[in-house]
mmCIF file with all atom_site columns, C-alpha atoms in Angstrom:
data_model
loop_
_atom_site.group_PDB
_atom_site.id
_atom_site.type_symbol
_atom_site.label_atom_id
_atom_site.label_alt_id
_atom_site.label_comp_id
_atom_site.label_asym_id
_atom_site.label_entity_id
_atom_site.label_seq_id
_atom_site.pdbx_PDB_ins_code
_atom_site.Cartn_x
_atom_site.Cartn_y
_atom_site.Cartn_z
_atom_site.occupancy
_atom_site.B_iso_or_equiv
_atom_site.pdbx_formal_charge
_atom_site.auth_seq_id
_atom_site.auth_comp_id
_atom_site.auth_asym_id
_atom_site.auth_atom_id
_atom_site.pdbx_PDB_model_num
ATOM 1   C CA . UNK A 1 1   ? 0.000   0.000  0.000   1.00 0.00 ? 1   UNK A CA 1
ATOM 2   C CA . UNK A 1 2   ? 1.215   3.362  -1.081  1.00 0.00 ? 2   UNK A CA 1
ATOM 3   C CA . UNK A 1 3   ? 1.372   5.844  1.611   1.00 0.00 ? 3   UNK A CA 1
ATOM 4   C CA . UNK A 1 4   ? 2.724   9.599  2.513   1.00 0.00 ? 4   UNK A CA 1
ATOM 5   C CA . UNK A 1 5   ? 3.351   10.805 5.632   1.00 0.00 ? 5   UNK A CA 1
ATOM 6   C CA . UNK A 1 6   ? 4.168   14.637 6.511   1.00 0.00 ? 6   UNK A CA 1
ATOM 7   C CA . UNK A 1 7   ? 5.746   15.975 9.274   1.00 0.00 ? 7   UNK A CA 1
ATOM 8   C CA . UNK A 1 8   ? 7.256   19.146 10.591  1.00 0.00 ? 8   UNK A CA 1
ATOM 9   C CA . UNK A 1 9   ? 4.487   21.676 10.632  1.00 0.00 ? 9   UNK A CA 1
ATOM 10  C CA . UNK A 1 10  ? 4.243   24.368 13.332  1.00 0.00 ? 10  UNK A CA 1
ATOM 11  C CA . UNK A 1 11  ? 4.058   27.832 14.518  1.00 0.00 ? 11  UNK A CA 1
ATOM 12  C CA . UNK A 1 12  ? 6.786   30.444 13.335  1.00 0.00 ? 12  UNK A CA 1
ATOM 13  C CA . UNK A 1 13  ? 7.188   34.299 13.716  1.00 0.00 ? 13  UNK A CA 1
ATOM 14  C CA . UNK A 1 14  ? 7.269   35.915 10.365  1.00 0.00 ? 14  UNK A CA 1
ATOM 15  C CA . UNK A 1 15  ? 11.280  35.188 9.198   1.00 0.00 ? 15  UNK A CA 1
ATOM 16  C CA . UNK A 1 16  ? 11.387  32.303 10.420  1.00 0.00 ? 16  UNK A CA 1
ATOM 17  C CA . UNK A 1 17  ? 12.460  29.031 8.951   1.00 0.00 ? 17  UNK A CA 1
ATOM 18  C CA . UNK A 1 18  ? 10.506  24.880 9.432   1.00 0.00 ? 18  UNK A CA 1
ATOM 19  C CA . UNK A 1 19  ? 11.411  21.563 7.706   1.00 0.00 ? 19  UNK A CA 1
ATOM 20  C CA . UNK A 1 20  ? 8.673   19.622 6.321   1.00 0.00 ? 20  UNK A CA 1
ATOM 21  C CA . UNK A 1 21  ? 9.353   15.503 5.599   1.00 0.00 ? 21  UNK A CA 1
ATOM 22  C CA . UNK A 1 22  ? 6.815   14.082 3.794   1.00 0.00 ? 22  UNK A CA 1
ATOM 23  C CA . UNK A 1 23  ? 7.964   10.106 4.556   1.00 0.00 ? 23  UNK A CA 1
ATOM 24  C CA . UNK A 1 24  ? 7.154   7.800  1.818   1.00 0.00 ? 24  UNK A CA 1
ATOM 25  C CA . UNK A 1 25  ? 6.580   3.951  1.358   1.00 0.00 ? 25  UNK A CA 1
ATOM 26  C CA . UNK A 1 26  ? 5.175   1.332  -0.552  1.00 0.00 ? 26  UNK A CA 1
ATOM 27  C CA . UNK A 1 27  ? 6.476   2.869  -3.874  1.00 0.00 ? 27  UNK A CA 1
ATOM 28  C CA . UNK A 1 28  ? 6.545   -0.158 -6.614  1.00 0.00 ? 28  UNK A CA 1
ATOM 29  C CA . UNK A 1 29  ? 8.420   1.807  -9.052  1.00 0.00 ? 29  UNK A CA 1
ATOM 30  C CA . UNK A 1 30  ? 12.473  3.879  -8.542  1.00 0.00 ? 30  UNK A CA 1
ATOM 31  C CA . UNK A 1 31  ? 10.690  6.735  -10.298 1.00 0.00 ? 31  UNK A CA 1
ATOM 32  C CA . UNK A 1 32  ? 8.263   9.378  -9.029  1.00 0.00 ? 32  UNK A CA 1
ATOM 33  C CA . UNK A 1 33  ? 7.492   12.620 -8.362  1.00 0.00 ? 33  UNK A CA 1
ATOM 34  C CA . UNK A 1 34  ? 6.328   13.865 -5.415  1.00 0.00 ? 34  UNK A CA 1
ATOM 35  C CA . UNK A 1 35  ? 5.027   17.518 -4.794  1.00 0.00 ? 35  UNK A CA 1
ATOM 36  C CA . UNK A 1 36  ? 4.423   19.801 -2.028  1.00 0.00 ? 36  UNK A CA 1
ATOM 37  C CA . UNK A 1 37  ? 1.012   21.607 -1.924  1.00 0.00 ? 37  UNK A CA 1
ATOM 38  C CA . UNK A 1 38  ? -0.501  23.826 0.410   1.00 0.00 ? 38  UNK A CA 1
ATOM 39  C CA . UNK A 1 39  ? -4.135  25.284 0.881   1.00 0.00 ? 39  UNK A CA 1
ATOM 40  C CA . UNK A 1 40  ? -4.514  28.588 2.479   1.00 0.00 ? 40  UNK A CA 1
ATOM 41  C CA . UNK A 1 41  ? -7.463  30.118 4.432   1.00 0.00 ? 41  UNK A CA 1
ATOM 42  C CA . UNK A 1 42  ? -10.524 30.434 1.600   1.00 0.00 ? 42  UNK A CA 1
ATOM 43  C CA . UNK A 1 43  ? -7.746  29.857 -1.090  1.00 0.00 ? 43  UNK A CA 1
ATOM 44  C CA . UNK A 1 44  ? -7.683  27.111 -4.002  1.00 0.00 ? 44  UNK A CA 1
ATOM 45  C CA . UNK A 1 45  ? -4.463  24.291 -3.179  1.00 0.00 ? 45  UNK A CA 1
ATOM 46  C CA . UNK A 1 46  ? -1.630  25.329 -5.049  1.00 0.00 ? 46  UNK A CA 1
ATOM 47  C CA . UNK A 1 47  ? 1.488   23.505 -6.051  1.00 0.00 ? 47  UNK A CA 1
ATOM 48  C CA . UNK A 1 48  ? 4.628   25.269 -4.424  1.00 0.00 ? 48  UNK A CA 1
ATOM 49  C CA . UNK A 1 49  ? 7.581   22.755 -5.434  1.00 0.00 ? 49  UNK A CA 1
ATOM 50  C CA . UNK A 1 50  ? 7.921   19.486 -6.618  1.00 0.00 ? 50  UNK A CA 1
ATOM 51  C CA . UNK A 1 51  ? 10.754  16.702 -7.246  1.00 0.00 ? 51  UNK A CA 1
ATOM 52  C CA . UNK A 1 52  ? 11.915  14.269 -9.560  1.00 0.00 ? 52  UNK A CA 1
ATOM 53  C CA . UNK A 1 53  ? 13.348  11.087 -7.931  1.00 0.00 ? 53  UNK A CA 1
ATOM 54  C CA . UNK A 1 54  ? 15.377  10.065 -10.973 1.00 0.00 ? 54  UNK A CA 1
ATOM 55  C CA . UNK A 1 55  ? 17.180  12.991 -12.067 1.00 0.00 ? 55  UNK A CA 1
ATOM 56  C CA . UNK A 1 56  ? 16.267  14.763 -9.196  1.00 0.00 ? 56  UNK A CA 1
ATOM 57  C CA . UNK A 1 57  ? 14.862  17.685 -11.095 1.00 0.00 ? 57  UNK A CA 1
ATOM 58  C CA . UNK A 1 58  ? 12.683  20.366 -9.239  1.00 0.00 ? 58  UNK A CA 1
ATOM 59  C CA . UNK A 1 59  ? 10.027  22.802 -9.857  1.00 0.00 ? 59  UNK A CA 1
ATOM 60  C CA . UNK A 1 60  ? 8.995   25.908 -7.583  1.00 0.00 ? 60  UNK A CA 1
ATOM 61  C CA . UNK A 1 61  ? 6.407   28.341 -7.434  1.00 0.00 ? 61  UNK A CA 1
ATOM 62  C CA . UNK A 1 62  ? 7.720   32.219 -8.382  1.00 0.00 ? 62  UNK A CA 1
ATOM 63  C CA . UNK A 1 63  ? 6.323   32.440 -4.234  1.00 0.00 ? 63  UNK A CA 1
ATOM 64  C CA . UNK A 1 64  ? 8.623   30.320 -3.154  1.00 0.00 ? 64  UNK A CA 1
ATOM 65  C CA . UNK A 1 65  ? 11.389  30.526 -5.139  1.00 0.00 ? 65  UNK A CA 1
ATOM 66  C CA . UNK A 1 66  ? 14.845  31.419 -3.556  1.00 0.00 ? 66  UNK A CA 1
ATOM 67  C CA . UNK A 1 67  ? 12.764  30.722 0.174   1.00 0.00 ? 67  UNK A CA 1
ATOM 68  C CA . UNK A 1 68  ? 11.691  26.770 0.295   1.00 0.00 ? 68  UNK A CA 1
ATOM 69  C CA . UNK A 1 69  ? 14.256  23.896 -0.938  1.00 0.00 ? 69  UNK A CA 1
ATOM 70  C CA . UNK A 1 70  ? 13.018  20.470 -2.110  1.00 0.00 ? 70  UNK A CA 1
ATOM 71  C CA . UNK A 1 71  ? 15.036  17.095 -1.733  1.00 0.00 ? 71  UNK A CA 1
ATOM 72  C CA . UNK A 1 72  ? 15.344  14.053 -1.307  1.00 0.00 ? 72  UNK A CA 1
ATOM 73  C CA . UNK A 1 73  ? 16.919  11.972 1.256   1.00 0.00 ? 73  UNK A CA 1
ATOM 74  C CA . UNK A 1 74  ? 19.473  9.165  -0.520  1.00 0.00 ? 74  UNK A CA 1
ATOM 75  C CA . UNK A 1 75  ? 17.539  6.053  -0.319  1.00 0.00 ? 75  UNK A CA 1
ATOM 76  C CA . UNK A 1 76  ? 14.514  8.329  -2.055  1.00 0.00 ? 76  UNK A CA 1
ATOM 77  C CA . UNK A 1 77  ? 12.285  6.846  0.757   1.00 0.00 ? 77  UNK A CA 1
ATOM 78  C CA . UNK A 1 78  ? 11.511  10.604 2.428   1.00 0.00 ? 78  UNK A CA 1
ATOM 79  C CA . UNK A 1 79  ? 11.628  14.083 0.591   1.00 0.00 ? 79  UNK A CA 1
ATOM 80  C CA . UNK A 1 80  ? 11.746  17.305 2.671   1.00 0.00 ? 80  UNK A CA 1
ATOM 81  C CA . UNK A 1 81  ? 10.980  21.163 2.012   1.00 0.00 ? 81  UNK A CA 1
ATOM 82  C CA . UNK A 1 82  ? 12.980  23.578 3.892   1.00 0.00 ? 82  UNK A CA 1
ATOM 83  C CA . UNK A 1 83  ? 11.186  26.744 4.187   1.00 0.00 ? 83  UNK A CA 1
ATOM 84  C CA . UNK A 1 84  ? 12.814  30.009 5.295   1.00 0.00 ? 84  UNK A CA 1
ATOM 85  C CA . UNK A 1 85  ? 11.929  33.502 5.924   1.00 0.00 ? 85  UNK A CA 1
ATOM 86  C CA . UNK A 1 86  ? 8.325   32.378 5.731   1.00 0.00 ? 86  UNK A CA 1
ATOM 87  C CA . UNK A 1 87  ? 5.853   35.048 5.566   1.00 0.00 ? 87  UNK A CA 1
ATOM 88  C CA . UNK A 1 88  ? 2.161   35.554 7.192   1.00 0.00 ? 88  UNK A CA 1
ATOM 89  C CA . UNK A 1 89  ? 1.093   34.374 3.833   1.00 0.00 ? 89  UNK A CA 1
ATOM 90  C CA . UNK A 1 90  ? 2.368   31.187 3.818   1.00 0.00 ? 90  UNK A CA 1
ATOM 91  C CA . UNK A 1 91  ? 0.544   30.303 6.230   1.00 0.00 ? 91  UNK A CA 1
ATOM 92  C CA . UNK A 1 92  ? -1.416  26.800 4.984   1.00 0.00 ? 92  UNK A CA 1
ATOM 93  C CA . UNK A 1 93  ? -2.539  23.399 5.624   1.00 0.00 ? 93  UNK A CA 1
ATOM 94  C CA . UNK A 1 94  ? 0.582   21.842 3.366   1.00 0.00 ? 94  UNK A CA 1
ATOM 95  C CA . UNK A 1 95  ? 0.088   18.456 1.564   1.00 0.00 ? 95  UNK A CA 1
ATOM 96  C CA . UNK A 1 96  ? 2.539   16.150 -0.164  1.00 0.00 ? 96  UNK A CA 1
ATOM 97  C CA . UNK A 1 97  ? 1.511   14.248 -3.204  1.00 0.00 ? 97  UNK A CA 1
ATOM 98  C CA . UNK A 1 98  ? 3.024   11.653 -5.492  1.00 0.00 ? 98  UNK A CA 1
ATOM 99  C CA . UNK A 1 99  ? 2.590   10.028 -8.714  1.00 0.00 ? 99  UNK A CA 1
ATOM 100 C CA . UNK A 1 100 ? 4.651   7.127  -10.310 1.00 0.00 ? 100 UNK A CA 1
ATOM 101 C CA . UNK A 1 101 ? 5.728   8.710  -13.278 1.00 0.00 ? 101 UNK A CA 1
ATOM 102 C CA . UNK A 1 102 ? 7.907   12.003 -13.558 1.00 0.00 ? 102 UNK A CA 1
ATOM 103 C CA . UNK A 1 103 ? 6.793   15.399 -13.623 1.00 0.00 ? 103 UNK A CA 1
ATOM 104 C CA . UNK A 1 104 ? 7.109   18.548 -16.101 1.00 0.00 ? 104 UNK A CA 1
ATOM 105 C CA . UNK A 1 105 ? 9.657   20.931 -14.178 1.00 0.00 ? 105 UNK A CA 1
ATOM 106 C CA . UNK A 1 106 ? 8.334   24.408 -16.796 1.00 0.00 ? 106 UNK A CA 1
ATOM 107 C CA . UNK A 1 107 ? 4.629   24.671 -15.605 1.00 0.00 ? 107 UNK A CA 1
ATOM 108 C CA . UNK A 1 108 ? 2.743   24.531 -11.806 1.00 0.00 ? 108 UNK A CA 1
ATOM 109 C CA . UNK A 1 109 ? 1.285   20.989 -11.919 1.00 0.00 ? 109 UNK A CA 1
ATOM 110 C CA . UNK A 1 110 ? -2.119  20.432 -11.538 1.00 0.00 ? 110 UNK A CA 1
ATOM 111 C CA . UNK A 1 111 ? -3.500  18.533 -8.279  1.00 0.00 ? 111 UNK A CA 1
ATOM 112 C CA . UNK A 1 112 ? -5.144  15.726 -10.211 1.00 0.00 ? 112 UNK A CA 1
ATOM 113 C CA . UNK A 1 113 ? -2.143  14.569 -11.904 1.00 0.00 ? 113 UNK A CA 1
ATOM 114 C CA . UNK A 1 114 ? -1.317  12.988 -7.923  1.00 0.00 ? 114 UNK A CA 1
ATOM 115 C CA . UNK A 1 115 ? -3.093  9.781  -7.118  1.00 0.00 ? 115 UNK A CA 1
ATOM 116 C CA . UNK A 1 116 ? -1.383  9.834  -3.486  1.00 0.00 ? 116 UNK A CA 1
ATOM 117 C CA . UNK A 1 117 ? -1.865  12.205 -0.926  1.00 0.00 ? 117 UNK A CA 1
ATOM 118 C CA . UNK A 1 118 ? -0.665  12.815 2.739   1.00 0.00 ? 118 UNK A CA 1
ATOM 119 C CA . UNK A 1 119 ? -3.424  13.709 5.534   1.00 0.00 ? 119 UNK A CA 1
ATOM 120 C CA . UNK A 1 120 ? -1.220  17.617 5.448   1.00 0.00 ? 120 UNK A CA 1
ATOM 121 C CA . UNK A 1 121 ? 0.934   19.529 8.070   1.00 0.00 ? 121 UNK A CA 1
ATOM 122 C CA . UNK A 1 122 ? -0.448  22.886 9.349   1.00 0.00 ? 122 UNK A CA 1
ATOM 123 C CA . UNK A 1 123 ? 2.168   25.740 9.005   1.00 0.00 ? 123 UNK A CA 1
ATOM 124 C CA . UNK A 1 124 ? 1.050   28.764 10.997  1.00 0.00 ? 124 UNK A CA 1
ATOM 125 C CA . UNK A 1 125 ? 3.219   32.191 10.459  1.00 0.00 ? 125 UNK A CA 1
ATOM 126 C CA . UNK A 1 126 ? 2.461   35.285 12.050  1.00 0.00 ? 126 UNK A CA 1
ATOM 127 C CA . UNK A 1 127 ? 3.518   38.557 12.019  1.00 0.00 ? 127 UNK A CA 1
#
């Protein structure tokens, strides 16, 4: 059974920095992607990065970009997204979502592309 895991939320002042793991298992193929979402307060889920587990390619959101890092741990069983100077407006319920087959890196991916989903991580900034 395929399953995600996400840890790592929590409560930050506005500059500060969390880790998210999003722990994965079951996997029956060595390639995937895997995505980090997040939902806002009355907002639409949006993709914010995503990862490649062959060539280790990423994607980020222009909202992101420079702030949050994507990886992958070595044996490609757990992928992470280190956020920094995080902002009141990233605050969000963030989800982590995988697929067996590789992702685009040029465009924000859509939500139903992902047929596996985490339960989410709550990441609370404030000012």
């Amino acid at each position: 059974q395929v399953q995600l895991v996400e840890s790592g939320g929590g409560s930050v002042q506005a500059g500060g920095s969390l880790n998210l793991s999003c722990a994965a298992s079951g996997f029956p193929y060595s390639e995937y992607c895997v995505a980090w979402f997040r939902q806002g307060p009355g907002k639409e889920r949006e993709a914010v990065a995503l990862i490649n587990s062959g060539r280790s390619s990423t994607w980020y959101a222009d909202s992101v970009k420079g702030r949050f890092t994507i990886s992958q741990d070595s044996a490609k069983e757990s992928v992470s997204l280190s956020m920094k100077q995080l902002q009141p407006e990233d605050t969000a319920m963030y989800f982590c979502a995988a697929r067996v087959a590789p992702c685009a890196t040029i465009y924000q991916p859509p939500a139903d592309i992902f047929s596996v989903w985490g339960q989410g991580t709550q990441v609370a900034v404030s000012s």
